[in-house]
PDB file of C-alpha atoms in Angstrom:
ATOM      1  CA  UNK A 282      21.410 -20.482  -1.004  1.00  0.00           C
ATOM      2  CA  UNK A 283      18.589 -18.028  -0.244  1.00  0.00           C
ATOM      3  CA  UNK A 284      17.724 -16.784   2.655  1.00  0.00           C
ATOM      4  CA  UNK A 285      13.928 -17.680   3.629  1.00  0.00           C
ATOM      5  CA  UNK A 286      11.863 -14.264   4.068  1.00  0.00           C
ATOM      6  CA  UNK A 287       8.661 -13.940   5.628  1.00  0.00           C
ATOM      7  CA  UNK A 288       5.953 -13.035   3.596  1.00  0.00           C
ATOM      8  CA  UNK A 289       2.987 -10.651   4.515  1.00  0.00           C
ATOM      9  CA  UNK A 290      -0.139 -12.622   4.731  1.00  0.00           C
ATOM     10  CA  UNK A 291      -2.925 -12.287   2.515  1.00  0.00           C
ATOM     11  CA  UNK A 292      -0.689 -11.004  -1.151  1.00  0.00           C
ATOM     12  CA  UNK A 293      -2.154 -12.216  -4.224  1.00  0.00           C
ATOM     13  CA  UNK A 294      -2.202 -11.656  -7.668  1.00  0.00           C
ATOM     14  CA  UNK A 295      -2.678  -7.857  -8.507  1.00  0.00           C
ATOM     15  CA  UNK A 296      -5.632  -7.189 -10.431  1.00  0.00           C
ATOM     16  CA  UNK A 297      -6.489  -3.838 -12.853  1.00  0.00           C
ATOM     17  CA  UNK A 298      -9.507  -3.251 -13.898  1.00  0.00           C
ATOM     18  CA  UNK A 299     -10.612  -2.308 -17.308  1.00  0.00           C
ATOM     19  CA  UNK A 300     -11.817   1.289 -18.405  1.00  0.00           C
ATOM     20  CA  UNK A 301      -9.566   3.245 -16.053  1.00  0.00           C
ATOM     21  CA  UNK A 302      -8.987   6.393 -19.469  1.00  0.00           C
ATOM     22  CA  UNK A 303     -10.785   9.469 -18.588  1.00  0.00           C
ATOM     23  CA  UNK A 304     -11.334   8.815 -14.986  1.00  0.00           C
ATOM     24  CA  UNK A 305      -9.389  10.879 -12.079  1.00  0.00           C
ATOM     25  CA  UNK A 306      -6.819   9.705  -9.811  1.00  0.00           C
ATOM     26  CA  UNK A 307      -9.426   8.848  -7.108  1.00  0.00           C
ATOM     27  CA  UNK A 308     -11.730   7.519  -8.931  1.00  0.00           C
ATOM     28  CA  UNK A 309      -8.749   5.053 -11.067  1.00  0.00           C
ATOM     29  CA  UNK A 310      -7.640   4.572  -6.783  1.00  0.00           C
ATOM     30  CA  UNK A 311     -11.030   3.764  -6.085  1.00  0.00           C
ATOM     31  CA  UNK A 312     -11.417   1.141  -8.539  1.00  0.00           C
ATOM     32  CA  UNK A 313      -7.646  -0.549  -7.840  1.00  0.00           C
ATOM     33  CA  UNK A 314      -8.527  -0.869  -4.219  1.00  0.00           C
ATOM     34  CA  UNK A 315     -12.034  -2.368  -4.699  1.00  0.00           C
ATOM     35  CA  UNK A 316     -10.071  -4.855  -7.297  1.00  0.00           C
ATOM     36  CA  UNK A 317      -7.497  -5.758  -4.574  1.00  0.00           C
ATOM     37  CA  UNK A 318      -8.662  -4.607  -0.985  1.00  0.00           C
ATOM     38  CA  UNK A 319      -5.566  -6.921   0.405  1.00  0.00           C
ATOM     39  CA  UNK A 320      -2.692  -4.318  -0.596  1.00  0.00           C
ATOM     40  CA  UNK A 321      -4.539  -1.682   2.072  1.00  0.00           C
ATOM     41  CA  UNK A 322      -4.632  -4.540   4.845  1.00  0.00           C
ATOM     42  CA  UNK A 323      -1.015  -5.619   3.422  1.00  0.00           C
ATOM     43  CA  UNK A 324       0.168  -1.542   3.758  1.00  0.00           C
ATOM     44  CA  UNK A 325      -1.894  -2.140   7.579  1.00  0.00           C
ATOM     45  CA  UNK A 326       0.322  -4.845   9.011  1.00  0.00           C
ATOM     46  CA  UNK A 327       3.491  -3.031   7.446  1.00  0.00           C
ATOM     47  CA  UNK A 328       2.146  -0.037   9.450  1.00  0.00           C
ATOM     48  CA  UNK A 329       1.516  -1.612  12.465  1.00  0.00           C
ATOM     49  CA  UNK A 330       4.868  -3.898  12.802  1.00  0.00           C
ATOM     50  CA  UNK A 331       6.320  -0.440  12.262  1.00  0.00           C
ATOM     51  CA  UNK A 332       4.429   0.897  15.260  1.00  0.00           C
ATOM     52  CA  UNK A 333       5.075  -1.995  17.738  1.00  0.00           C
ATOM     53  CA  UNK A 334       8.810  -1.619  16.698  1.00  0.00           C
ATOM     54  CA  UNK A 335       9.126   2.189  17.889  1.00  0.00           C
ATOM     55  CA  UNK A 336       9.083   3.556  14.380  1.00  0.00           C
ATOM     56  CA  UNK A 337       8.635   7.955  15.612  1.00  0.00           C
ATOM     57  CA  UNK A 338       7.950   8.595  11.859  1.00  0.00           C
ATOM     58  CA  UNK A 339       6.764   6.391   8.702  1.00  0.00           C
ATOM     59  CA  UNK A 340       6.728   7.157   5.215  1.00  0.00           C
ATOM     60  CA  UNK A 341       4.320   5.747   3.153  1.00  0.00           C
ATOM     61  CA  UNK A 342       6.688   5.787   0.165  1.00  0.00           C
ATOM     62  CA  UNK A 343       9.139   3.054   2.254  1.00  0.00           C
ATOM     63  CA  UNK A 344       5.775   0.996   2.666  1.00  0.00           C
ATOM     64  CA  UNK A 345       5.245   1.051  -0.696  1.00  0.00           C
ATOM     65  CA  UNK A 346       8.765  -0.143  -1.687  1.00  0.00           C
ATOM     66  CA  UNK A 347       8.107  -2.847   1.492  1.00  0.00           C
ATOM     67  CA  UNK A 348       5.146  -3.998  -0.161  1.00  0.00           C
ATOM     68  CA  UNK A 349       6.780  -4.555  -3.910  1.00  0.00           C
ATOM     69  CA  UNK A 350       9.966  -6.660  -2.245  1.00  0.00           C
ATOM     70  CA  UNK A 351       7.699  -8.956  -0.422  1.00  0.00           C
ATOM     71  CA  UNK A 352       5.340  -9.008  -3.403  1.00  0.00           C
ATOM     72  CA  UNK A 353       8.410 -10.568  -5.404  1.00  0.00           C
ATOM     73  CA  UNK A 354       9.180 -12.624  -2.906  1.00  0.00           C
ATOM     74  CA  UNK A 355       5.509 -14.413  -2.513  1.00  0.00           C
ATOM     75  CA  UNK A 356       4.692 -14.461  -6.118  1.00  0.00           C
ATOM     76  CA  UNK A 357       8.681 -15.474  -7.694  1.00  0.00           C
ATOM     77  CA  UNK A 358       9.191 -12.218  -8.861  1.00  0.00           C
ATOM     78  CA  UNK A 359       6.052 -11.219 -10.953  1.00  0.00           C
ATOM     79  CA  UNK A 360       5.537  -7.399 -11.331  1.00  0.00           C
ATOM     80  CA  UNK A 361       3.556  -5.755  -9.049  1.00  0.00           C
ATOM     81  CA  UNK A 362       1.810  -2.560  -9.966  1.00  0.00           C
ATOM     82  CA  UNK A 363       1.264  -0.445  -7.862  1.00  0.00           C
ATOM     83  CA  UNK A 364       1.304   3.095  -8.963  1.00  0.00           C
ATOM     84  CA  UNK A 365       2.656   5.652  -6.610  1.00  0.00           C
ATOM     85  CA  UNK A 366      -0.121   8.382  -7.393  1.00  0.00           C
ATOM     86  CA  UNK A 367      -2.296   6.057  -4.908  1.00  0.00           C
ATOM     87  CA  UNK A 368       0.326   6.751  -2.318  1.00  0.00           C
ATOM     88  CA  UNK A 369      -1.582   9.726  -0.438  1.00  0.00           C
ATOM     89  CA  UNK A 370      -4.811   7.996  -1.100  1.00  0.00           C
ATOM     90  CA  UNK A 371      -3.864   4.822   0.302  1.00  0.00           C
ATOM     91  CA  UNK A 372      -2.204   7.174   3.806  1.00  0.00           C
ATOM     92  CA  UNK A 373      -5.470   8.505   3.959  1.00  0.00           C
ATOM     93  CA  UNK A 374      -7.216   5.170   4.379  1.00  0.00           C
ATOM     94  CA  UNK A 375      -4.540   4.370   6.809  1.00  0.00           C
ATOM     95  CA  UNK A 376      -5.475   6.934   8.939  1.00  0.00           C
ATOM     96  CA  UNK A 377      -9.462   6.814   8.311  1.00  0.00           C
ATOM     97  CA  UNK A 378      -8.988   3.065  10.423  1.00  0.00           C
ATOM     98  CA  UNK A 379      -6.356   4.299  12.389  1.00  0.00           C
ATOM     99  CA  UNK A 380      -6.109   7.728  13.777  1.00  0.00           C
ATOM    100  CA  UNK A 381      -3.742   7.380  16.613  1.00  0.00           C
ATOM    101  CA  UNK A 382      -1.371   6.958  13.254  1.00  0.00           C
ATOM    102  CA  UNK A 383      -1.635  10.590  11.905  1.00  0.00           C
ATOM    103  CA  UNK A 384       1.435  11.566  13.826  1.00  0.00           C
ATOM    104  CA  UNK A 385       3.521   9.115  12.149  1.00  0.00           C
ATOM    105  CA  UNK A 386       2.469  10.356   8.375  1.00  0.00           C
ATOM    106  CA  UNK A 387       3.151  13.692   6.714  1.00  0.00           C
ATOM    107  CA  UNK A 388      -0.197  14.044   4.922  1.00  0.00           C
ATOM    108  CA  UNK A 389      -0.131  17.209   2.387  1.00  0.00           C
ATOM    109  CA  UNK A 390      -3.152  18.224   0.495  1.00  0.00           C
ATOM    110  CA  UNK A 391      -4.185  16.472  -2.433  1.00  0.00           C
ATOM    111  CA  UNK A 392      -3.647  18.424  -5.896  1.00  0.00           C
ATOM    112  CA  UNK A 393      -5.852  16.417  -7.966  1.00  0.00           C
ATOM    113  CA  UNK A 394      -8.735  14.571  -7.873  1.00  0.00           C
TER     114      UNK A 394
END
């Protein structure tokens, strides 16, 4: 029997929008966040249960793999797609709301637009 795991509030359906050939990384990032605002707020509470537990460093690459288990586990296992190039771009809008965070992130420059 399967154990019951909490969920993170607020995960729905992942939506892409159309059109994304020819555009840059931010601008394809920029258009996947405005489509589903609720994984940056999901990557938040990850963040911040992370912080209230003691966590001294966090890597956005664990939240990300955080985010696709309890993605399974809220929607029965459909695929979630959520492509790692957004990783640096979603740290930065971690740290635009939260500042306090930047010591818990290594944040490198970007190397493409």
């Amino acid at each position: 029997m399967p154990v019951e795991q909490p969920t993170l509030f607020g995960i729905q359906p992942v939506r892409r929008p159309c059109g994304a050939a020819g555009l840059t990384i931010q601008e394809r990032f920029e258009a996947f966040h405005a489509f589903n605002p609720w994984v940056a707020k999901a990557l938040e509470q990850l963040t911040a249960d992370c912080v209230e537990r003691g966590f001294g460093r966090i890597g956005i690459g664990m939240l990300f793999e955080l985010l696709r288990y309890q993605y399974g586990v809220a929607t029965h296992g459909d695929e979630f797609a959520l492509n790692n190039s957004y990783r640096s771009r979603y740290v930065r809008l971690l740290l635009d709301a939260h500042p306090e965070w930047a010591p818990l992130f290594e944040v490198r420059a970007l190397r493409a637009d």
